[in-house]
PDB file of C-alpha atoms in Angstrom:
ATOM      1  CA  MET A   1     110.792 149.629  79.988  1.00 53.00           C
ATOM      2  CA  THR A   2     110.241 146.432  81.286  1.00 60.00           C
ATOM      3  CA  ASP A   3     111.789 145.383  84.826  1.00 70.00           C
ATOM      4  CA  PRO A   4     113.702 142.109  84.552  1.00 68.00           C
ATOM      5  CA  ASN A   5     113.419 141.281  87.872  1.00 68.00           C
ATOM      6  CA  ALA A   6     109.720 141.916  87.775  1.00 66.00           C
ATOM      7  CA  THR A   7     109.653 139.452  84.721  1.00 77.00           C
ATOM      8  CA  SER A   8     111.564 137.073  86.552  1.00 86.00           C
ATOM      9  CA  LEU A   9     109.548 136.919  89.592  1.00 87.00           C
ATOM     10  CA  ALA A  10     106.375 136.596  87.462  1.00 89.00           C
ATOM     11  CA  ALA A  11     107.966 133.448  85.805  1.00 90.00           C
ATOM     12  CA  ILE A  12     108.690 132.151  88.799  1.00 90.00           C
ATOM     13  CA  SER A  13     105.170 132.844  90.380  1.00 92.00           C
ATOM     14  CA  SER A  14     103.651 131.197  87.355  1.00 93.00           C
ATOM     15  CA  SER A  15     105.666 127.900  87.215  1.00 94.00           C
ATOM     16  CA  LEU A  16     104.807 127.339  91.161  1.00 95.00           C
ATOM     17  CA  ALA A  17     101.276 128.056  90.170  1.00 96.00           C
ATOM     18  CA  ASP A  18     101.461 125.623  87.548  1.00 96.00           C
ATOM     19  CA  ILE A  19     103.187 123.062  89.810  1.00 97.00           C
ATOM     20  CA  VAL A  20     100.387 123.413  92.309  1.00 97.00           C
ATOM     21  CA  ALA A  21      97.589 123.122  89.764  1.00 97.00           C
ATOM     22  CA  ARG A  22      98.999 119.883  88.116  1.00 97.00           C
ATOM     23  CA  THR A  23      99.474 118.335  91.786  1.00 97.00           C
ATOM     24  CA  ALA A  24      96.411 119.406  93.467  1.00 97.00           C
ATOM     25  CA  PRO A  25      93.669 116.957  91.769  1.00 97.00           C
ATOM     26  CA  ALA A  26      95.269 113.987  93.550  1.00 98.00           C
ATOM     27  CA  VAL A  27      95.284 115.593  96.932  1.00 98.00           C
ATOM     28  CA  VAL A  28      92.139 114.790  99.515  1.00 98.00           C
ATOM     29  CA  SER A  29      90.898 115.939 102.711  1.00 97.00           C
ATOM     30  CA  VAL A  30      90.738 113.524 105.297  1.00 97.00           C
ATOM     31  CA  HIS A  31      88.257 113.381 108.483  1.00 97.00           C
ATOM     32  CA  SER A  32      88.414 111.157 111.091  1.00 95.00           C
ATOM     33  CA  HIS A  33      86.811 111.588 114.243  1.00 87.00           C
ATOM     34  CA  ARG A  34      87.441 115.452 115.153  1.00 87.00           C
ATOM     35  CA  LEU A  35      90.909 115.230 113.577  1.00 94.00           C
ATOM     36  CA  ARG A  36      91.325 116.617 110.133  1.00 96.00           C
ATOM     37  CA  ALA A  37      94.095 115.744 107.809  1.00 97.00           C
ATOM     38  CA  SER A  38      95.099 115.814 104.342  1.00 98.00           C
ATOM     39  CA  GLY A  39      95.949 112.964 101.949  1.00 98.00           C
ATOM     40  CA  PHE A  40      96.657 111.809  97.907  1.00 98.00           C
ATOM     41  CA  VAL A  41      95.325 109.326  95.717  1.00 98.00           C
ATOM     42  CA  TRP A  42      98.301 106.539  95.919  1.00 98.00           C
ATOM     43  CA  LYS A  43      96.107 103.965  93.617  1.00 98.00           C
ATOM     44  CA  PRO A  44      92.635 104.069  92.266  1.00 97.00           C
ATOM     45  CA  GLY A  45      90.638 103.318  95.283  1.00 98.00           C
ATOM     46  CA  LEU A  46      93.607 104.157  98.055  1.00 98.00           C
ATOM     47  CA  VAL A  47      94.666 107.055  99.429  1.00 98.00           C
ATOM     48  CA  VAL A  48      97.671 107.596 101.869  1.00 98.00           C
ATOM     49  CA  THR A  49      97.770 109.700 104.592  1.00 98.00           C
ATOM     50  CA  ALA A  50      99.713 110.542 107.677  1.00 98.00           C
ATOM     51  CA  ASP A  51      99.067 108.266 110.536  1.00 96.00           C
ATOM     52  CA  GLU A  52      99.857 110.529 113.345  1.00 94.00           C
ATOM     53  CA  ALA A  53      97.329 112.785 111.945  1.00 93.00           C
ATOM     54  CA  LEU A  54      94.530 109.871 111.926  1.00 93.00           C
ATOM     55  CA  ALA A  55      92.224 109.286 114.601  1.00 90.00           C
ATOM     56  CA  GLU A  56      92.667 105.938 116.143  1.00 87.00           C
ATOM     57  CA  ASP A  57      88.667 105.109 116.120  1.00 86.00           C
ATOM     58  CA  GLY A  58      85.672 106.464 114.393  1.00 90.00           C
ATOM     59  CA  GLU A  59      84.051 106.900 111.144  1.00 95.00           C
ATOM     60  CA  ILE A  60      86.520 107.949 108.248  1.00 97.00           C
ATOM     61  CA  SER A  61      85.630 110.319 105.435  1.00 97.00           C
ATOM     62  CA  VAL A  62      87.320 111.659 102.581  1.00 97.00           C
ATOM     63  CA  LYS A  63      86.818 114.316 100.156  1.00 97.00           C
ATOM     64  CA  LEU A  64      87.851 114.663  97.114  1.00 96.00           C
ATOM     65  CA  ALA A  65      89.122 117.564  94.747  1.00 91.00           C
ATOM     66  CA  ASP A  66      86.125 117.699  92.977  1.00 89.00           C
ATOM     67  CA  SER A  67      84.117 118.172  96.386  1.00 89.00           C
ATOM     68  CA  ALA A  68      82.710 114.563  96.532  1.00 92.00           C
ATOM     69  CA  GLU A  69      83.102 113.402 100.061  1.00 95.00           C
ATOM     70  CA  ARG A  70      83.003 109.615 100.362  1.00 97.00           C
ATOM     71  CA  PRO A  71      83.300 107.062 103.321  1.00 97.00           C
ATOM     72  CA  ALA A  72      86.548 105.222 104.180  1.00 97.00           C
ATOM     73  CA  ARG A  73      88.112 102.823 106.007  1.00 96.00           C
ATOM     74  CA  ILE A  74      91.369 101.670 107.233  1.00 96.00           C
ATOM     75  CA  ALA A  75      93.280  99.202 104.898  1.00 97.00           C
ATOM     76  CA  GLY A  76      96.643  99.698 107.033  1.00 95.00           C
ATOM     77  CA  ARG A  77      98.357 101.780 109.299  1.00 94.00           C
ATOM     78  CA  ASP A  78     102.114 101.661 110.410  1.00 93.00           C
ATOM     79  CA  HIS A  79     102.928 103.698 113.328  1.00 89.00           C
ATOM     80  CA  THR A  80     106.659 103.569 113.007  1.00 88.00           C
ATOM     81  CA  THR A  81     106.873 105.278 109.423  1.00 93.00           C
ATOM     82  CA  ASP A  82     103.780 107.485 109.895  1.00 96.00           C
ATOM     83  CA  VAL A  83     102.275 105.813 106.629  1.00 97.00           C
ATOM     84  CA  ALA A  84      98.398 104.899 106.738  1.00 97.00           C
ATOM     85  CA  LEU A  85      96.641 103.387 103.704  1.00 98.00           C
ATOM     86  CA  LEU A  86      92.620 104.284 103.289  1.00 98.00           C
ATOM     87  CA  ARG A  87      90.570 102.399 100.967  1.00 98.00           C
ATOM     88  CA  VAL A  88      87.716 104.695  99.444  1.00 98.00           C
ATOM     89  CA  ASP A  89      86.047 105.156  96.163  1.00 97.00           C
ATOM     90  CA  THR A  90      88.299 107.470  94.155  1.00 97.00           C
ATOM     91  CA  GLY A  91      86.053 108.021  91.264  1.00 94.00           C
ATOM     92  CA  SER A  92      88.292 109.242  88.364  1.00 94.00           C
ATOM     93  CA  THR A  93      90.290 111.185  90.631  1.00 95.00           C
ATOM     94  CA  PRO A  94      93.949 110.817  89.125  1.00 94.00           C
ATOM     95  CA  PRO A  95      96.793 109.304  91.285  1.00 98.00           C
ATOM     96  CA  ALA A  96      99.740 110.922  92.312  1.00 97.00           C
ATOM     97  CA  THR A  97     102.764 110.177  90.715  1.00 97.00           C
ATOM     98  CA  LEU A  98     105.604 109.726  93.094  1.00 98.00           C
ATOM     99  CA  SER A  99     109.407 110.469  92.121  1.00 97.00           C
ATOM    100  CA  ALA A 100     112.383 108.722  94.138  1.00 94.00           C
ATOM    101  CA  THR A 101     114.164 112.050  93.561  1.00 93.00           C
ATOM    102  CA  VAL A 102     115.751 113.642  96.588  1.00 95.00           C
ATOM    103  CA  PRO A 103     115.736 117.334  96.277  1.00 96.00           C
ATOM    104  CA  ALA A 104     118.892 119.445  96.935  1.00 96.00           C
ATOM    105  CA  LEU A 105     119.325 120.958 100.174  1.00 97.00           C
ATOM    106  CA  GLY A 106     118.557 125.043  99.940  1.00 97.00           C
ATOM    107  CA  SER A 107     116.262 124.056  97.080  1.00 97.00           C
ATOM    108  CA  LEU A 108     112.777 124.873  96.735  1.00 96.00           C
ATOM    109  CA  ALA A 109     109.438 123.081  97.673  1.00 97.00           C
ATOM    110  CA  LEU A 110     105.928 123.376  98.125  1.00 98.00           C
ATOM    111  CA  VAL A 111     103.802 121.556 100.022  1.00 98.00           C
ATOM    112  CA  VAL A 112      99.944 121.039  98.566  1.00 98.00           C
ATOM    113  CA  ALA A 113      97.773 119.997 100.909  1.00 98.00           C
ATOM    114  CA  ALA A 114      93.715 120.386 101.350  1.00 97.00           C
ATOM    115  CA  GLU A 115      91.596 122.012 103.930  1.00 94.00           C
ATOM    116  CA  ARG A 116      88.011 120.594 103.922  1.00 89.00           C
ATOM    117  CA  GLY A 117      88.626 119.653 100.285  1.00 88.00           C
ATOM    118  CA  ALA A 118      89.927 122.934  99.000  1.00 94.00           C
ATOM    119  CA  PRO A 119      93.537 122.893  97.445  1.00 96.00           C
ATOM    120  CA  THR A 120      96.260 124.660  99.790  1.00 97.00           C
ATOM    121  CA  ALA A 121      99.597 125.110  98.939  1.00 97.00           C
ATOM    122  CA  SER A 122     102.669 126.548 100.934  1.00 97.00           C
ATOM    123  CA  LEU A 123     105.997 127.349 100.042  1.00 97.00           C
ATOM    124  CA  ALA A 124     109.163 125.961 101.586  1.00 97.00           C
ATOM    125  CA  MET A 125     112.830 125.229 101.356  1.00 97.00           C
ATOM    126  CA  VAL A 126     114.735 122.207 101.905  1.00 98.00           C
ATOM    127  CA  SER A 127     116.494 122.730 105.117  1.00 97.00           C
ATOM    128  CA  LEU A 128     118.063 119.127 105.736  1.00 97.00           C
ATOM    129  CA  VAL A 129     118.918 116.265 103.494  1.00 98.00           C
ATOM    130  CA  GLY A 130     120.395 113.216 104.794  1.00 96.00           C
ATOM    131  CA  GLU A 131     121.109 109.312 104.589  1.00 96.00           C
ATOM    132  CA  ARG A 132     118.587 106.811 105.561  1.00 93.00           C
ATOM    133  CA  TRP A 133     117.504 107.031 109.286  1.00 92.00           C
ATOM    134  CA  ARG A 134     114.963 105.180 111.745  1.00 84.00           C
ATOM    135  CA  SER A 135     112.234 106.862 113.502  1.00 85.00           C
ATOM    136  CA  LEU A 136     111.633 107.061 117.227  1.00 77.00           C
ATOM    137  CA  ARG A 137     109.174 104.391 117.028  1.00 76.00           C
ATOM    138  CA  GLY A 138     111.621 102.001 114.895  1.00 75.00           C
ATOM    139  CA  GLY A 139     110.636 102.690 111.531  1.00 85.00           C
ATOM    140  CA  GLU A 140     113.197 102.867 108.272  1.00 88.00           C
ATOM    141  CA  ILE A 141     112.707 106.053 106.463  1.00 94.00           C
ATOM    142  CA  ASP A 142     114.656 106.120 103.048  1.00 96.00           C
ATOM    143  CA  ALA A 143     116.288 109.584 103.231  1.00 97.00           C
ATOM    144  CA  ARG A 144     115.938 112.241 106.022  1.00 96.00           C
ATOM    145  CA  LEU A 145     114.258 115.269 104.216  1.00 97.00           C
ATOM    146  CA  GLU A 146     113.362 118.498 106.511  1.00 98.00           C
ATOM    147  CA  LEU A 147     111.257 121.445 105.198  1.00 98.00           C
ATOM    148  CA  ASP A 148     111.422 125.018 106.558  1.00 97.00           C
ATOM    149  CA  VAL A 149     107.827 125.636 106.425  1.00 97.00           C
ATOM    150  CA  HIS A 150     104.685 126.153 108.747  1.00 95.00           C
ATOM    151  CA  LEU A 151     102.264 123.061 108.620  1.00 96.00           C
ATOM    152  CA  ARG A 152      98.802 122.978 110.055  1.00 95.00           C
ATOM    153  CA  HIS A 153      97.888 119.645 111.433  1.00 94.00           C
ATOM    154  CA  SER A 154      94.955 119.469 108.668  1.00 96.00           C
ATOM    155  CA  HIS A 155      97.841 119.947 106.059  1.00 97.00           C
ATOM    156  CA  GLN A 156      99.828 116.708 107.436  1.00 97.00           C
ATOM    157  CA  GLY A 157      99.580 114.047 104.402  1.00 98.00           C
ATOM    158  CA  GLY A 158      99.577 116.464 101.893  1.00 98.00           C
ATOM    159  CA  LEU A 159     102.164 116.278  98.890  1.00 98.00           C
ATOM    160  CA  ALA A 160     105.931 117.612  99.196  1.00 98.00           C
ATOM    161  CA  VAL A 161     106.894 118.588  95.667  1.00 98.00           C
ATOM    162  CA  ASP A 162     110.117 119.807  94.427  1.00 97.00           C
ATOM    163  CA  ALA A 163     110.608 123.077  92.104  1.00 94.00           C
ATOM    164  CA  SER A 164     110.547 120.871  89.107  1.00 95.00           C
ATOM    165  CA  GLY A 165     106.922 119.508  89.959  1.00 96.00           C
ATOM    166  CA  GLN A 166     107.715 116.179  91.186  1.00 97.00           C
ATOM    167  CA  ALA A 167     105.903 114.731  94.101  1.00 98.00           C
ATOM    168  CA  VAL A 168     109.133 113.501  96.408  1.00 98.00           C
ATOM    169  CA  GLY A 169     106.909 112.486  99.871  1.00 98.00           C
ATOM    170  CA  MET A 170     104.313 113.235 102.424  1.00 98.00           C
ATOM    171  CA  ALA A 171     104.737 116.180 104.593  1.00 98.00           C
ATOM    172  CA  VAL A 172     104.457 115.657 108.269  1.00 98.00           C
ATOM    173  CA  GLN A 173     105.069 117.270 111.497  1.00 95.00           C
ATOM    174  CA  GLY A 174     107.999 115.802 113.187  1.00 90.00           C
ATOM    175  CA  PRO A 175     109.569 116.612 116.508  1.00 84.00           C
ATOM    176  CA  ARG A 176     109.960 120.563 116.392  1.00 85.00           C
ATOM    177  CA  ARG A 177     110.339 120.490 112.747  1.00 93.00           C
ATOM    178  CA  VAL A 178     108.333 119.347 109.473  1.00 97.00           C
ATOM    179  CA  LEU A 179     109.568 116.216 107.693  1.00 98.00           C
ATOM    180  CA  VAL A 180     109.065 114.305 104.385  1.00 98.00           C
ATOM    181  CA  ILE A 181     108.158 110.771 104.409  1.00 98.00           C
ATOM    182  CA  PRO A 182     110.022 109.978 101.011  1.00 98.00           C
ATOM    183  CA  ALA A 183     108.553 108.484  98.078  1.00 98.00           C
ATOM    184  CA  ALA A 184     110.601 105.237  98.309  1.00 97.00           C
ATOM    185  CA  THR A 185     109.096 104.646 102.139  1.00 97.00           C
ATOM    186  CA  ILE A 186     106.069 105.110 100.912  1.00 98.00           C
ATOM    187  CA  GLU A 187     106.019 102.664  98.043  1.00 97.00           C
ATOM    188  CA  ARG A 188     107.515 100.358  99.954  1.00 95.00           C
ATOM    189  CA  VAL A 189     105.106 100.690 103.155  1.00 96.00           C
ATOM    190  CA  ALA A 190     101.881 101.129 101.260  1.00 97.00           C
ATOM    191  CA  ALA A 191     102.279  98.021  99.248  1.00 96.00           C
ATOM    192  CA  ARG A 192     102.648  95.744 102.494  1.00 92.00           C
ATOM    193  CA  LEU A 193      99.469  97.440 103.976  1.00 96.00           C
ATOM    194  CA  GLU A 194      97.690  96.743 100.693  1.00 96.00           C
ATOM    195  CA  SER A 195      98.513  93.433 100.612  1.00 93.00           C
ATOM    196  CA  HIS A 196      98.752  92.228 104.463  1.00 88.00           C
ATOM    197  CA  GLY A 197      96.976  95.016 106.734  1.00 89.00           C
ATOM    198  CA  ARG A 198     100.264  95.581 108.768  1.00 85.00           C
ATOM    199  CA  ILE A 199     103.939  96.064 108.799  1.00 83.00           C
ATOM    200  CA  ALA A 200     104.947  92.662 110.617  1.00 80.00           C
ATOM    201  CA  ARG A 201     108.247  93.457 113.133  1.00 82.00           C
ATOM    202  CA  GLY A 202     110.398  90.947 114.681  1.00 88.00           C
ATOM    203  CA  TYR A 203     109.705  89.924 118.134  1.00 91.00           C
ATOM    204  CA  LEU A 204     112.070  88.350 121.054  1.00 94.00           C
ATOM    205  CA  GLY A 205     109.488  88.455 123.912  1.00 94.00           C
ATOM    206  CA  LEU A 206     111.709  90.416 126.058  1.00 94.00           C
ATOM    207  CA  GLY A 207     112.391  93.335 127.914  1.00 93.00           C
ATOM    208  CA  LEU A 208     115.605  95.224 127.728  1.00 93.00           C
ATOM    209  CA  GLN A 209     117.685  97.339 129.921  1.00 92.00           C
ATOM    210  CA  PRO A 210     120.968  98.403 128.785  1.00 92.00           C
ATOM    211  CA  VAL A 211     124.070  97.468 130.870  1.00 91.00           C
ATOM    212  CA  ARG A 212     127.828  98.264 131.002  1.00 89.00           C
ATOM    213  CA  LEU A 213     130.141  95.244 130.864  1.00 87.00           C
ATOM    214  CA  ASP A 214     133.709  94.850 131.030  1.00 81.00           C
ATOM    215  CA  GLU A 215     134.087  94.225 127.363  1.00 78.00           C
ATOM    216  CA  GLY A 216     131.717  96.607 126.168  1.00 83.00           C
ATOM    217  CA  VAL A 217     127.805  96.689 126.236  1.00 88.00           C
ATOM    218  CA  GLY A 218     124.822  94.250 126.835  1.00 91.00           C
ATOM    219  CA  ALA A 219     121.144  94.115 127.092  1.00 92.00           C
ATOM    220  CA  MET A 220     119.982  92.686 130.500  1.00 94.00           C
ATOM    221  CA  VAL A 221     116.661  90.485 130.372  1.00 95.00           C
ATOM    222  CA  MET A 222     114.149  92.118 132.646  1.00 95.00           C
ATOM    223  CA  ASN A 223     111.159  90.060 131.858  1.00 95.00           C
ATOM    224  CA  VAL A 224     110.229  87.503 129.561  1.00 95.00           C
ATOM    225  CA  ASP A 225     107.048  86.860 127.509  1.00 95.00           C
ATOM    226  CA  LYS A 226     106.507  83.090 128.563  1.00 94.00           C
ATOM    227  CA  GLN A 227     104.978  82.349 125.388  1.00 93.00           C
ATOM    228  CA  GLY A 228     107.516  84.562 123.115  1.00 94.00           C
ATOM    229  CA  PRO A 229     110.578  83.081 120.974  1.00 95.00           C
ATOM    230  CA  ALA A 230     113.246  83.784 123.472  1.00 94.00           C
ATOM    231  CA  ALA A 231     111.120  81.928 126.167  1.00 95.00           C
ATOM    232  CA  ALA A 232     111.024  78.890 123.959  1.00 95.00           C
ATOM    233  CA  ALA A 233     114.851  79.083 123.692  1.00 95.00           C
ATOM    234  CA  GLY A 234     115.616  79.058 126.772  1.00 95.00           C
ATOM    235  CA  ILE A 235     116.723  82.646 127.915  1.00 95.00           C
ATOM    236  CA  ARG A 236     115.913  83.867 131.078  1.00 95.00           C
ATOM    237  CA  GLN A 237     115.184  87.234 133.437  1.00 95.00           C
ATOM    238  CA  GLY A 238     118.591  88.143 134.297  1.00 95.00           C
ATOM    239  CA  ASP A 239     120.384  86.763 131.286  1.00 95.00           C
ATOM    240  CA  VAL A 240     122.578  89.341 129.302  1.00 94.00           C
ATOM    241  CA  ILE A 241     122.500  89.468 125.731  1.00 94.00           C
ATOM    242  CA  VAL A 242     125.949  90.233 124.103  1.00 92.00           C
ATOM    243  CA  GLY A 243     125.870  89.532 120.921  1.00 91.00           C
ATOM    244  CA  LEU A 244     123.964  88.253 117.853  1.00 90.00           C
ATOM    245  CA  ASN A 245     125.185  86.121 115.368  1.00 90.00           C
ATOM    246  CA  ASP A 246     128.865  86.351 116.494  1.00 85.00           C
ATOM    247  CA  GLU A 247     128.863  90.080 116.194  1.00 88.00           C
ATOM    248  CA  LYS A 248     128.922  92.348 119.372  1.00 89.00           C
ATOM    249  CA  LEU A 249     125.952  93.940 120.617  1.00 88.00           C
ATOM    250  CA  THR A 250     126.336  97.888 120.544  1.00 85.00           C
ATOM    251  CA  GLY A 251     123.505  98.400 122.495  1.00 83.00           C
ATOM    252  CA  VAL A 252     119.399  97.858 122.713  1.00 83.00           C
ATOM    253  CA  ARG A 253     118.448  99.856 120.153  1.00 78.00           C
ATOM    254  CA  ALA A 254     121.162  98.294 117.657  1.00 79.00           C
ATOM    255  CA  LEU A 255     119.183  95.019 118.813  1.00 82.00           C
ATOM    256  CA  ALA A 256     115.731  96.467 117.861  1.00 79.00           C
ATOM    257  CA  ARG A 257     117.304  97.682 114.339  1.00 75.00           C
ATOM    258  CA  ALA A 258     117.775  93.823 113.714  1.00 79.00           C
ATOM    259  CA  LEU A 259     114.019  92.972 114.210  1.00 82.00           C
ATOM    260  CA  GLY A 260     112.630  94.703 110.883  1.00 76.00           C
ATOM    261  CA  PRO A 261     110.120  92.931 108.742  1.00 77.00           C
ATOM    262  CA  ASP A 262     112.651  90.979 106.965  1.00 75.00           C
ATOM    263  CA  SER A 263     113.648  89.340 110.266  1.00 84.00           C
ATOM    264  CA  VAL A 264     110.624  87.609 111.208  1.00 86.00           C
ATOM    265  CA  GLY A 265     111.060  83.420 110.939  1.00 91.00           C
ATOM    266  CA  SER A 266     114.734  83.633 110.758  1.00 92.00           C
ATOM    267  CA  VAL A 267     117.034  81.883 112.952  1.00 94.00           C
ATOM    268  CA  VAL A 268     119.677  83.855 114.723  1.00 93.00           C
ATOM    269  CA  ASP A 269     122.416  82.892 117.754  1.00 94.00           C
ATOM    270  CA  VAL A 270     122.348  84.756 120.701  1.00 94.00           C
ATOM    271  CA  SER A 271     125.314  85.391 122.603  1.00 93.00           C
ATOM    272  CA  VAL A 272     124.328  85.733 126.527  1.00 94.00           C
ATOM    273  CA  ARG A 273     126.160  86.166 129.863  1.00 93.00           C
ATOM    274  CA  ARG A 274     124.470  83.890 132.459  1.00 93.00           C
ATOM    275  CA  ALA A 275     125.810  84.824 136.035  1.00 89.00           C
ATOM    276  CA  GLY A 276     128.996  85.803 134.051  1.00 87.00           C
ATOM    277  CA  GLU A 277     129.490  82.537 132.179  1.00 92.00           C
ATOM    278  CA  PRO A 278     128.799  82.380 128.348  1.00 92.00           C
ATOM    279  CA  VAL A 279     125.964  80.674 126.940  1.00 94.00           C
ATOM    280  CA  HIS A 280     124.441  80.251 123.580  1.00 94.00           C
ATOM    281  CA  PHE A 281     121.370  80.016 122.326  1.00 95.00           C
ATOM    282  CA  LYS A 282     119.399  79.476 118.383  1.00 94.00           C
ATOM    283  CA  LEU A 283     116.133  81.401 118.388  1.00 93.00           C
ATOM    284  CA  THR A 284     113.761  81.829 115.914  1.00 94.00           C
ATOM    285  CA  ILE A 285     112.172  85.395 115.843  1.00 93.00           C
ATOM    286  CA  GLY A 286     108.875  85.599 116.064  1.00 93.00           C
ATOM    287  CA  GLU A 287     106.429  88.340 114.491  1.00 88.00           C
ATOM    288  CA  ARG A 288     105.638  91.196 117.158  1.00 84.00           C
ATOM    289  CA  PRO A 289     101.551  90.701 118.024  1.00 83.00           C
ATOM    290  CA  GLU A 290      99.286  93.712 117.534  1.00 70.00           C
ATOM    291  CA  ALA A 291      98.954  95.901 120.342  1.00 58.00           C
TER     292      ALA A 291
END
């Protein structure tokens, strides 16, 4: 007599193995200087990998699923969202199909990565699902997804796949947990890197320190870039920024959040306290210079 539990387990096992087999051809190994990571073919000739797992300098090579190893170069990288884009001859390797689906909390997922070109797979559980959030470096991430799984450094940049076989994002190592950079973020950032090579960020040219005021909070100007937009507008060291576009400032982080890619070139009204007196400035947000 057949054990129904054994039959169910075999069916689950077979389904997971099939998902890995369908996903693995798009997954690659990335070797940069002394670091190894994973990645995936995003478009013909373009590979997405985890920026944090990519060396800052040195030669880069990509090993495809067919064991072919090709030289690669950086098309662009964004430290704030952990997305890097490489240009490489991907041959006939099929690109991954990303899905904007957000898996349910508690559902099973797989991380399909590569180790020196050989595919690897790890079974995970979706341990947290949340709203859009901002990384510690200021990048906009379209959904908060965490996986309960052990992730080797060399497996960062692999595909996170839900139980239906849809690639929902890229697995990376976050602070004390494994995060998924969702497909929506990858598509948005990688497209910008493909066309521009970098992600523009707004720039005021100010060093700021949060301060408490009777009416709330402010951002004290500690230093001013003499060539920056704020200096051109007339803002000085010692000024305290208290508002932006007639809205009260809620903190330095809130001000930083207002300096996303779409802010570059926009004109804003900055409310300042100078020696206790209110002053207003019109300021054109610049583009943050590359480090």
